[in-house]
Amino acid sequence: MNKILILDFGSQYTQLIARRVRELGVFCEIHPFSLPLDDIKVFDPKGIILSGSPASVYQPDAPLCHGEVIELGVPVLGICYGMGILGHLHGAVTTRSAYREYGRAKLVIDDSTDLFFNLEGDLSVWMSHGDKLEGIPDTFRRLAHTANAPFAAIRHRVQPLFAVQFHPEVAHTDSGKAILGNFLFKVCGCASDWQMRSFAEIAIDRIRRQVGDRRVLCALSGGVDSSVTALLIHQAIGPKLTCVFVDNGLIRKGEEAQVLQAMGEHLGLHLISVDAAERFLARLKGVIDPEEKRKIIGAEFIAVFEEESRRLGRFDFLAQGTLYPDVIESVSVLGPSVTIKSHHNVGGLPEQFDFELIEPLRELFKDEVRELGKEIGLPDVILWRKPFPGPGLAIRIIGEVTKARLDLLREADAIVEAEVAKTEVGRELWQAFAILLPIKTVGVMGDERTYEHVIAIRAVTSLDGMTADWARLPYDLLQAISSRIVSEVKGVNRVVYDISSKPPSTIEWE
Ligand code: XMP
């Protein structure tokens, strides 16, 4: 199989490099920069990519890979810091630039034989560096330059060693994917033969070997990430996986039934549902502060989960649907050891647990997880679910959370979801939901005066939840949502639409 090895020097973009390589249909793995030479030989890559780094090659403790990496006869592409490494290994001098170059730069191509094959003219590329090569050794020649970087792309005159100062992996670089593609196909001679199916097969095989005869516990919320994680592990080890769905009373209408039906009955996962609604409500009584709500719900979730895991017997592994954006630190470049830090997306779960973690999605981005879910047969009802926060409806009830308020919001929210699902815009939205406000307003129904609750509607578009814009929903859709809520949800006489973007607002109200 064609394999690309990415050596990670701690760049925030390393996973993006991997993602682009996958998109181009080539298998790749990310390893720490310190991967021993023997392991590299065993891996047998068709090409090696050296990532960027927050470090500088001239620092005394700079992370450096084994010098022989460039003598294996395997093509190498150094990106940003990776260019510094390549230069350093050939005796070139890297210095701090007069000013940091961050953002767009105009790249002038000087040679379009290999890396820039089929690319002409000037490209807009994304720079993010404070260092630059002062000059290049005689054994190298220049392929492209920018106003501030005279050697923005170089190659060795004889060996297949390439380097670029800019970041071809980011979306802001014009033709970045084509440049990486030229490296993979033209330089390394890879074939485009890798698909999500291969990811699934490799992940399943890896889980099977890791778990052996032991048992895995998985908190299944019914969201896409935990569902894909659970199904993948189920396909690897079947009944040795136990999933726990916690009904905390803060979930959406019909959610429990949907998850049990889709994941348990339809797909055959061993799935246990725990009714913990009352204990969550009791703990939330009288609480109005958003952060306090979140903390109480997180702590209670852990308590319930711990009790269940003890009740169900001994487990060796805990499965989590951690995605790449949840993993904030890939490699600690300055320490002697490699630190992998996990972020837990189920309310800060396992620190107190004596489990090994299984996180099969930690290299993937959200849209790739959906693609993987589709590949392994996850039904559409789960696959196309909108993100739903761990603290659930509690952070969409401004003020105290009570059973009556939850019931009211659940009904209103179900109407929003149903009406949005009928339209074309539905799939383009990141989320669309209802919020219950802590005020009452006057209305008139029939000939009667009413004094009742207000529901706010929030619908946003977003790529990753980090920034968002309010969705320009069609008036007909807003009309349908509003009239159904006012006529079908008892206790509501007014509906308003939230037109704030993030920032300065957030998506959730609390
Ligand atoms: P905010 O409100 O921070 O939300 O703009 C960004 C995205 O994250 C979701 N969200 C959460 N997801 N646990 C989660 O798993 C949480 O505690 C949580 N809080 C917010 C939110 O729904 C939106 O998609």
Coordinates of C-alpha atoms and ligand atoms in Angstrom, one line a residue:
M1 CA 0.0 0.0 0.0
N2 CA 1.1 3.6 -0.6
K3 CA 2.0 5.1 2.7
I4 CA 3.0 8.6 3.6
L5 CA 4.7 9.3 7.0
I6 CA 4.1 12.7 8.6
L7 CA 6.7 13.6 11.2
D8 CA 5.1 16.0 13.7
F9 CA 7.2 18.8 15.2
G10 CA 4.2 20.2 17.1
S11 CA 2.4 22.4 14.5
Q12 CA -1.2 23.3 14.9
Y13 CA -1.6 22.3 11.2
T14 CA -0.2 18.8 11.3
Q15 CA -3.6 17.2 11.3
L16 CA -4.6 19.3 8.4
I17 CA -1.7 17.9 6.4
A18 CA -2.9 14.4 7.2
R19 CA -6.4 15.4 6.2
R20 CA -5.3 16.8 2.8
V21 CA -3.3 13.6 2.1
R22 CA -6.4 11.5 3.0
E23 CA -8.5 13.7 0.7
L24 CA -6.1 13.0 -2.1
G25 CA -6.7 9.3 -1.5
V26 CA -3.4 8.3 0.0
F27 CA -2.9 6.6 3.4
C28 CA -0.8 8.4 6.0
E29 CA 0.1 8.3 9.6
I30 CA 1.4 11.0 11.9
H31 CA 4.2 10.1 14.2
P32 CA 6.3 12.3 16.6
F33 CA 9.5 13.8 15.1
S34 CA 11.6 11.5 17.3
L35 CA 10.3 8.3 15.7
P36 CA 13.4 6.0 15.6
L37 CA 14.9 5.3 12.2
D38 CA 14.3 1.6 12.4
D39 CA 10.6 2.3 12.9
I40 CA 10.6 4.6 9.9
K41 CA 12.1 1.8 7.8
V42 CA 9.6 -0.7 9.0
F43 CA 6.8 1.7 8.2
D44 CA 8.2 1.8 4.7
P45 CA 6.8 5.2 3.5
K46 CA 6.7 6.3 -0.1
G47 CA 7.2 9.8 1.1
I48 CA 7.9 11.7 4.3
I49 CA 6.4 15.1 5.2
L50 CA 8.0 17.2 8.0
S51 CA 5.5 19.4 9.7
G52 CA 5.8 23.0 11.0
S53 CA 6.5 23.8 14.6
P54 CA 6.3 26.6 17.1
A55 CA 10.0 26.1 17.7
S56 CA 13.0 27.5 15.8
V57 CA 15.7 25.3 14.4
Y58 CA 18.5 27.4 15.9
Q59 CA 17.2 27.0 19.5
P60 CA 19.4 24.7 21.6
D61 CA 16.5 22.4 22.5
A62 CA 14.9 22.5 19.0
P63 CA 13.1 19.3 18.1
L64 CA 15.2 17.5 15.3
C65 CA 14.5 14.3 13.5
H66 CA 17.1 11.7 12.8
G67 CA 19.6 13.1 10.2
E68 CA 19.4 9.9 8.2
V69 CA 15.7 10.5 7.4
I70 CA 16.9 12.5 4.4
E71 CA 19.3 9.8 3.3
L72 CA 16.8 6.9 2.9
G73 CA 16.2 7.7 -0.7
V74 CA 12.6 8.4 0.2
P75 CA 11.2 11.7 -1.0
V76 CA 10.8 14.4 1.7
L77 CA 8.7 17.5 1.8
G78 CA 9.5 20.0 4.6
I79 CA 6.8 22.5 5.4
C80 CA 7.7 25.8 7.2
Y81 CA 9.8 24.5 10.2
G82 CA 10.3 21.4 8.1
M83 CA 12.1 23.6 5.6
G84 CA 14.3 24.8 8.4
I85 CA 15.1 21.2 9.3
L86 CA 16.0 20.3 5.7
G87 CA 18.2 23.3 5.5
H88 CA 19.7 22.7 8.9
L89 CA 20.6 19.1 7.9
H90 CA 22.4 20.5 4.8
G91 CA 24.2 23.2 6.7
A92 CA 22.0 26.1 5.7
V93 CA 21.6 29.1 8.1
T94 CA 18.1 29.9 9.4
T95 CA 17.6 33.3 11.0
R96 CA 14.7 35.2 12.6
S97 CA 13.0 37.4 10.0
A98 CA 12.9 41.1 10.5
Y99 CA 9.2 40.7 11.0
R100 CA 6.9 37.8 11.4
E101 CA 5.1 37.0 8.3
Y102 CA 1.6 35.9 9.0
G103 CA -1.2 35.7 6.5
R104 CA -1.3 35.9 2.7
A105 CA 1.7 36.4 0.5
K106 CA 2.1 36.4 -3.2
L107 CA 4.1 33.4 -4.4
V108 CA 6.0 33.7 -7.7
I109 CA 6.8 30.3 -9.2
D110 CA 10.2 30.0 -10.7
D111 CA 10.2 26.4 -11.7
S112 CA 7.1 24.3 -12.4
T113 CA 8.7 21.0 -13.2
D114 CA 7.6 18.9 -10.2
L115 CA 6.1 20.5 -7.0
F116 CA 4.4 23.3 -9.0
F117 CA 3.6 21.1 -12.0
N118 CA 0.7 22.4 -14.0
L119 CA 0.6 25.6 -11.9
E120 CA 1.4 28.9 -13.4
G121 CA 1.6 32.5 -12.6
D122 CA 1.4 33.9 -9.0
L123 CA -0.3 32.0 -6.2
S124 CA -1.8 33.4 -3.0
V125 CA -0.2 31.4 -0.2
W126 CA -0.6 31.3 3.6
M127 CA 2.5 32.1 5.6
S128 CA 2.9 31.7 9.3
H129 CA 6.6 32.0 10.3
G130 CA 9.1 34.1 12.1
D131 CA 12.2 32.4 10.6
K132 CA 13.6 32.2 7.1
L133 CA 16.5 30.6 5.2
E134 CA 19.2 33.1 4.7
G135 CA 20.6 31.3 1.7
I136 CA 20.5 27.8 0.3
P137 CA 23.3 25.3 0.0
D138 CA 24.7 24.8 -3.5
T139 CA 23.1 21.4 -3.6
F140 CA 19.7 23.1 -3.6
R141 CA 17.9 25.3 -6.1
R142 CA 14.9 27.6 -5.8
L143 CA 11.5 26.8 -7.0
A144 CA 9.5 29.8 -5.9
H145 CA 9.8 33.1 -3.9
T146 CA 7.8 35.8 -2.2
A147 CA 8.7 39.4 -1.5
N148 CA 9.8 38.5 2.0
A149 CA 11.0 35.0 1.5
P150 CA 13.6 34.7 -1.3
F151 CA 13.5 30.9 -0.9
A152 CA 9.8 30.1 -0.4
A153 CA 10.1 26.8 -2.1
I154 CA 13.3 24.8 -2.8
R155 CA 14.5 21.4 -3.9
H156 CA 17.7 19.4 -3.8
R157 CA 19.4 19.3 -7.2
V158 CA 19.7 15.5 -7.3
Q159 CA 17.8 13.9 -4.4
P160 CA 14.0 14.1 -4.1
L161 CA 14.1 16.5 -1.2
F162 CA 11.7 19.5 -1.3
A163 CA 10.7 22.2 1.1
V164 CA 8.2 25.1 1.2
Q165 CA 8.1 28.0 3.6
F166 CA 4.3 28.5 3.3
H167 CA 1.5 26.1 4.3
P168 CA 0.0 24.2 1.4
E169 CA -2.3 22.3 3.8
V170 CA -4.4 25.3 4.8
A171 CA -7.5 26.3 2.8
H172 CA -6.1 29.9 2.3
T173 CA -3.3 28.7 0.1
D174 CA -4.4 28.7 -3.6
S175 CA -3.7 25.3 -5.2
G176 CA -2.3 24.0 -1.9
K177 CA -3.9 20.7 -2.5
A178 CA -2.5 20.6 -6.0
I179 CA 1.0 21.2 -4.6
L180 CA 0.6 18.4 -2.1
G181 CA -0.9 16.2 -4.9
N182 CA 2.2 16.9 -7.0
F183 CA 4.4 15.8 -4.2
L184 CA 2.4 12.6 -3.6
F185 CA 1.8 11.6 -7.2
K186 CA 4.5 13.1 -9.3
V187 CA 7.4 13.0 -6.8
C188 CA 6.6 10.0 -4.6
G189 CA 4.7 8.0 -7.3
C190 CA 1.8 7.2 -5.0
A191 CA -1.5 6.0 -6.4
S192 CA -4.8 7.4 -5.2
D193 CA -6.2 4.2 -3.7
W194 CA -7.2 5.0 -0.1
Q195 CA -10.8 5.6 1.0
M196 CA -12.8 5.9 4.2
R197 CA -13.4 2.2 3.9
S198 CA -9.7 1.7 4.5
F199 CA -9.8 3.9 7.5
A200 CA -12.6 1.8 9.0
E201 CA -10.8 -1.5 8.2
I202 CA -7.6 -0.3 9.8
A203 CA -9.4 1.1 12.8
I204 CA -11.4 -2.0 13.4
D205 CA -8.3 -4.2 13.1
R206 CA -6.4 -2.0 15.5
I207 CA -9.2 -2.0 18.1
R208 CA -9.5 -5.8 17.8
R209 CA -5.8 -6.2 18.6
Q210 CA -5.8 -3.6 21.4
V211 CA -8.8 -5.1 23.2
G212 CA -8.2 -8.8 22.8
D213 CA -10.5 -10.6 25.3
R214 CA -11.1 -7.6 27.5
R215 CA -14.2 -5.4 27.8
V216 CA -15.0 -1.8 26.7
L217 CA -17.5 0.7 28.1
C218 CA -18.8 3.5 26.0
A219 CA -21.0 6.5 27.0
L220 CA -23.4 6.8 24.1
S221 CA -25.2 10.1 23.8
G222 CA -26.7 9.4 20.4
G223 CA -24.6 12.2 18.9
V224 CA -22.7 11.5 15.7
D225 CA -19.3 11.2 17.4
S226 CA -20.2 8.8 20.2
S227 CA -22.4 6.8 17.8
V228 CA -19.7 6.3 15.2
T229 CA -17.2 5.4 17.9
A230 CA -19.6 2.8 19.4
L231 CA -20.5 1.3 16.0
L232 CA -16.9 1.0 14.9
I233 CA -16.0 -0.7 18.2
H234 CA -19.0 -2.9 18.0
Q235 CA -17.9 -4.0 14.5
A236 CA -14.5 -4.8 15.9
I237 CA -15.4 -6.7 19.1
G238 CA -19.2 -7.2 19.2
P239 CA -20.6 -8.1 22.7
K240 CA -17.4 -7.2 24.5
L241 CA -18.6 -3.6 24.1
T242 CA -21.3 -2.2 26.5
C243 CA -22.8 1.2 25.8
V244 CA -24.6 3.3 28.4
F245 CA -27.2 5.9 27.5
V246 CA -27.9 8.3 30.4
D247 CA -31.3 9.9 30.3
N248 CA -30.7 12.9 32.4
G249 CA -34.1 14.4 31.7
L250 CA -32.5 17.2 29.8
I251 CA -32.6 15.5 26.4
R252 CA -34.8 16.2 23.4
K253 CA -38.2 14.8 22.6
G254 CA -38.1 11.2 21.5
E255 CA -34.3 11.1 21.8
E256 CA -34.0 8.1 24.0
A257 CA -36.4 6.0 21.9
Q258 CA -34.6 7.0 18.8
V259 CA -31.1 6.1 20.1
L260 CA -32.3 2.7 21.6
Q261 CA -34.1 1.9 18.3
A262 CA -31.4 2.9 15.9
M263 CA -28.3 1.7 17.9
G264 CA -29.7 -1.1 20.0
E265 CA -32.5 -2.8 18.0
H266 CA -31.5 -1.9 14.5
L267 CA -27.7 -2.2 14.8
G268 CA -27.5 -4.7 17.6
L269 CA -25.3 -2.9 20.1
H270 CA -25.4 -4.0 23.7
L271 CA -27.0 -0.8 25.0
I272 CA -28.2 0.0 28.5
S273 CA -30.4 3.0 29.2
V274 CA -30.3 4.6 32.7
D275 CA -33.2 6.7 33.8
A276 CA -31.5 9.4 35.9
A277 CA -33.9 12.3 35.2
E278 CA -35.1 12.7 38.8
R279 CA -31.7 12.9 40.4
F280 CA -30.5 15.5 37.8
L281 CA -33.6 17.6 38.5
A282 CA -33.2 17.4 42.2
R283 CA -29.6 18.6 41.9
L284 CA -30.6 21.5 39.7
K285 CA -33.4 22.7 41.9
G286 CA -33.1 26.5 42.6
V287 CA -30.0 26.8 40.4
I288 CA -30.0 29.7 37.9
D289 CA -26.3 30.4 37.3
P290 CA -25.2 28.9 33.9
E291 CA -21.8 27.8 35.0
E292 CA -23.2 26.2 38.2
K293 CA -25.7 24.3 36.0
R294 CA -22.9 23.0 33.8
K295 CA -20.8 21.9 36.7
I296 CA -23.6 20.1 38.5
I297 CA -24.6 18.3 35.3
G298 CA -21.1 17.3 34.5
A299 CA -20.5 16.0 38.0
E300 CA -23.8 14.1 38.2
F301 CA -23.1 12.5 34.8
I302 CA -19.8 11.1 36.2
A303 CA -21.5 9.9 39.3
V304 CA -24.2 8.0 37.3
F305 CA -21.7 6.6 34.9
E306 CA -19.4 5.4 37.7
E307 CA -22.3 3.7 39.5
E308 CA -23.4 2.0 36.3
S309 CA -19.9 0.8 35.3
R310 CA -19.5 -0.7 38.8
R311 CA -22.9 -2.4 38.5
L312 CA -22.1 -3.8 35.1
G313 CA -18.8 -5.5 36.1
R314 CA -15.2 -5.0 35.2
F315 CA -14.1 -2.9 32.2
D316 CA -10.6 -2.3 31.0
F317 CA -11.3 0.3 28.4
L318 CA -13.4 3.5 28.1
A319 CA -14.3 4.5 24.5
Q320 CA -14.7 8.2 23.7
G321 CA -15.7 10.0 20.5
T322 CA -12.9 12.6 20.8
L323 CA -12.3 14.4 17.5
Y324 CA -9.2 16.2 16.4
P325 CA -10.5 19.6 17.3
D326 CA -10.9 18.3 20.8
V327 CA -7.2 17.4 21.0
I328 CA -5.5 20.6 21.7
E329 CA -1.9 19.5 22.0
S330 CA -0.5 17.0 19.6
V331 CA 3.1 16.7 20.5
S332 CA 5.0 18.4 23.3
V333 CA 8.0 19.5 21.3
L334 CA 10.2 20.8 24.1
G335 CA 10.1 17.9 26.5
P336 CA 12.0 14.7 26.2
S337 CA 8.8 12.7 26.0
V338 CA 5.8 12.9 23.8
T339 CA 2.7 14.1 25.6
I340 CA -0.7 13.3 24.1
K341 CA -3.3 15.3 25.9
S342 CA -6.9 14.3 25.5
H343 CA -9.9 16.5 25.9
H344 CA -13.0 14.7 27.0
N345 CA -16.1 15.5 25.3
V346 CA -18.4 13.7 27.7
G347 CA -18.3 16.3 30.5
G348 CA -14.6 15.7 31.4
L349 CA -15.1 12.0 32.0
P350 CA -12.3 9.7 32.7
E351 CA -9.8 11.4 34.9
Q352 CA -11.1 9.6 38.0
F353 CA -11.4 6.3 36.2
D354 CA -9.0 3.4 36.0
F355 CA -9.5 2.8 32.3
E356 CA -7.4 2.8 29.2
L357 CA -8.8 5.1 26.6
I358 CA -10.0 4.1 23.1
E359 CA -10.4 7.1 20.9
P360 CA -10.7 5.9 17.3
L361 CA -11.8 9.3 15.9
R362 CA -9.0 11.4 17.4
E363 CA -7.4 12.0 14.0
L364 CA -10.6 13.0 12.2
F365 CA -12.6 16.2 11.6
K366 CA -16.3 16.3 12.0
D367 CA -17.2 15.9 8.3
E368 CA -14.8 13.0 8.0
V369 CA -16.6 11.4 11.0
R370 CA -19.9 11.7 9.1
E371 CA -18.3 10.1 6.0
L372 CA -16.9 7.3 8.2
G373 CA -20.3 6.8 9.9
K374 CA -22.0 6.5 6.4
E375 CA -19.3 4.0 5.4
I376 CA -19.9 1.7 8.4
G377 CA -23.7 1.9 8.1
L378 CA -24.9 4.4 10.7
P379 CA -28.5 5.3 9.9
D380 CA -29.3 8.8 8.6
V381 CA -31.4 9.7 11.7
I382 CA -28.2 9.6 13.8
L383 CA -25.7 10.6 11.0
W384 CA -27.4 13.9 10.3
R385 CA -28.1 14.9 13.9
K386 CA -27.3 18.4 14.8
P387 CA -24.8 18.9 17.6
F388 CA -26.4 18.9 21.0
P389 CA -24.6 20.2 24.1
G390 CA -23.8 17.8 27.0
P391 CA -25.8 19.9 29.5
G392 CA -28.8 19.6 27.2
L393 CA -31.9 21.7 27.5
A394 CA -30.8 22.9 30.9
I395 CA -28.7 25.6 29.3
R396 CA -31.5 26.6 27.0
I397 CA -33.8 27.3 29.9
I398 CA -32.8 30.7 31.2
G399 CA -33.4 30.6 34.9
E400 CA -34.4 27.6 37.0
V401 CA -34.8 24.2 35.4
T402 CA -38.0 22.5 36.4
K403 CA -39.9 19.6 34.9
A404 CA -42.7 21.8 33.7
R405 CA -40.3 24.1 31.9
L406 CA -38.4 21.2 30.4
D407 CA -41.6 19.7 29.0
L408 CA -42.6 23.1 27.5
L409 CA -39.2 23.6 25.9
R410 CA -39.1 20.0 24.6
E411 CA -42.4 20.5 22.7
A412 CA -41.3 23.8 21.2
D413 CA -37.9 22.4 20.3
A414 CA -39.5 19.4 18.6
I415 CA -41.6 21.8 16.4
V416 CA -38.4 23.7 15.4
E417 CA -36.7 20.5 14.5
A418 CA -39.6 19.1 12.5
E419 CA -40.3 22.2 10.5
V420 CA -36.6 22.8 9.7
A421 CA -36.2 19.2 8.6
K422 CA -39.0 19.7 6.0
T423 CA -37.0 22.3 4.2
E424 CA -33.9 22.4 1.9
V425 CA -32.0 24.7 4.3
G426 CA -32.2 22.1 7.1
R427 CA -28.9 20.3 6.2
E428 CA -27.0 23.5 5.7
L429 CA -27.6 24.6 9.3
W430 CA -25.2 23.9 12.1
Q431 CA -28.0 24.0 14.6
A432 CA -31.6 25.2 15.0
F433 CA -33.3 25.1 18.4
A434 CA -35.6 26.8 20.9
I435 CA -34.8 28.6 24.1
L436 CA -37.2 29.3 26.9
L437 CA -36.9 32.9 28.3
P438 CA -37.5 33.8 31.9
I439 CA -40.1 36.4 31.2
K440 CA -43.8 36.5 30.4
T441 CA -45.5 38.9 28.0
V442 CA -49.0 40.0 27.3
G443 CA -50.9 38.6 24.3
V444 CA -54.4 38.1 23.1
M445 CA -55.9 34.7 22.1
G446 CA -59.5 34.6 21.0
D447 CA -61.0 37.5 23.0
E448 CA -58.9 36.6 26.0
R449 CA -55.9 38.4 27.4
T450 CA -52.9 36.1 28.0
Y451 CA -49.8 36.5 30.0
E452 CA -47.4 33.8 29.0
H453 CA -43.9 32.6 28.2
V454 CA -41.6 33.7 25.3
I455 CA -39.7 31.2 23.2
A456 CA -36.6 32.3 21.3
I457 CA -35.5 30.5 18.1
R458 CA -31.8 30.2 17.4
A459 CA -30.6 28.9 14.0
V460 CA -27.0 29.3 12.9
T461 CA -24.6 28.4 10.1
S462 CA -21.1 27.4 11.1
L463 CA -18.2 25.3 9.9
D464 CA -16.9 24.2 13.2
G465 CA -19.0 25.8 16.0
M466 CA -16.1 28.2 16.8
T467 CA -17.6 31.0 14.8
A468 CA -21.2 31.2 13.6
D469 CA -23.6 33.4 11.8
W470 CA -27.4 33.6 12.3
A471 CA -29.2 31.8 9.6
R472 CA -31.3 33.8 7.1
L473 CA -34.2 31.4 7.5
P474 CA -37.0 31.9 4.9
Y475 CA -39.9 33.9 6.3
D476 CA -42.3 31.0 5.5
L477 CA -40.3 28.7 7.7
L478 CA -40.2 31.2 10.6
Q479 CA -43.9 31.7 10.1
A480 CA -44.6 28.0 10.3
I481 CA -42.5 27.5 13.4
S482 CA -44.0 30.5 15.2
S483 CA -47.6 29.7 14.5
R484 CA -47.2 26.0 15.4
I485 CA -45.4 26.8 18.7
V486 CA -48.0 29.4 19.8
S487 CA -50.9 27.2 18.9
E488 CA -49.5 23.8 20.0
V489 CA -47.4 24.6 23.1
K490 CA -49.5 25.5 26.0
G491 CA -48.1 28.4 28.0
V492 CA -46.4 30.3 25.1
N493 CA -47.8 33.4 23.4
R494 CA -44.8 34.9 21.7
V495 CA -41.9 33.7 19.6
V496 CA -38.8 35.8 18.8
Y497 CA -35.8 35.1 16.5
D498 CA -32.2 35.5 17.6
I499 CA -30.1 37.5 15.0
S500 CA -26.7 37.5 16.8
S501 CA -23.6 36.1 15.3
K502 CA -20.7 34.4 17.3
P503 CA -18.7 36.3 18.3
P504 CA -19.8 38.4 20.1
S505 CA -22.7 36.1 21.2
T506 CA -22.3 32.3 21.6
I507 CA -24.4 29.7 19.9
E508 CA -26.0 28.5 23.1
W509 CA -27.5 31.1 25.4
E510 CA -25.8 29.8 28.5
Ligands
XMP1 P1 -21.2 27.9 22.1 O1 -22.4 28.1 22.9 O2 -19.9 27.8 23.0 O3 -21.3 26.5 21.4 O4 -21.0 28.9 21.0 C1 -20.5 26.0 20.4 C2 -21.0 24.6 20.1 O5 -20.7 23.7 21.1 C3 -21.9 23.1 21.6 N1 -21.8 23.1 23.1 C4 -21.4 22.0 23.8 N2 -21.2 20.7 23.4 N3 -20.8 20.1 25.6 C5 -20.9 19.8 24.3 O6 -20.7 18.6 24.0 C6 -21.1 21.3 26.1 O7 -21.0 21.5 27.3 C7 -21.4 22.3 25.1 N4 -21.7 23.6 25.2 C8 -21.9 24.1 24.0 C9 -23.0 24.0 21.2 O8 -24.2 23.3 21.0 C10 -22.5 24.5 19.8 O9 -22.7 23.6 18.8

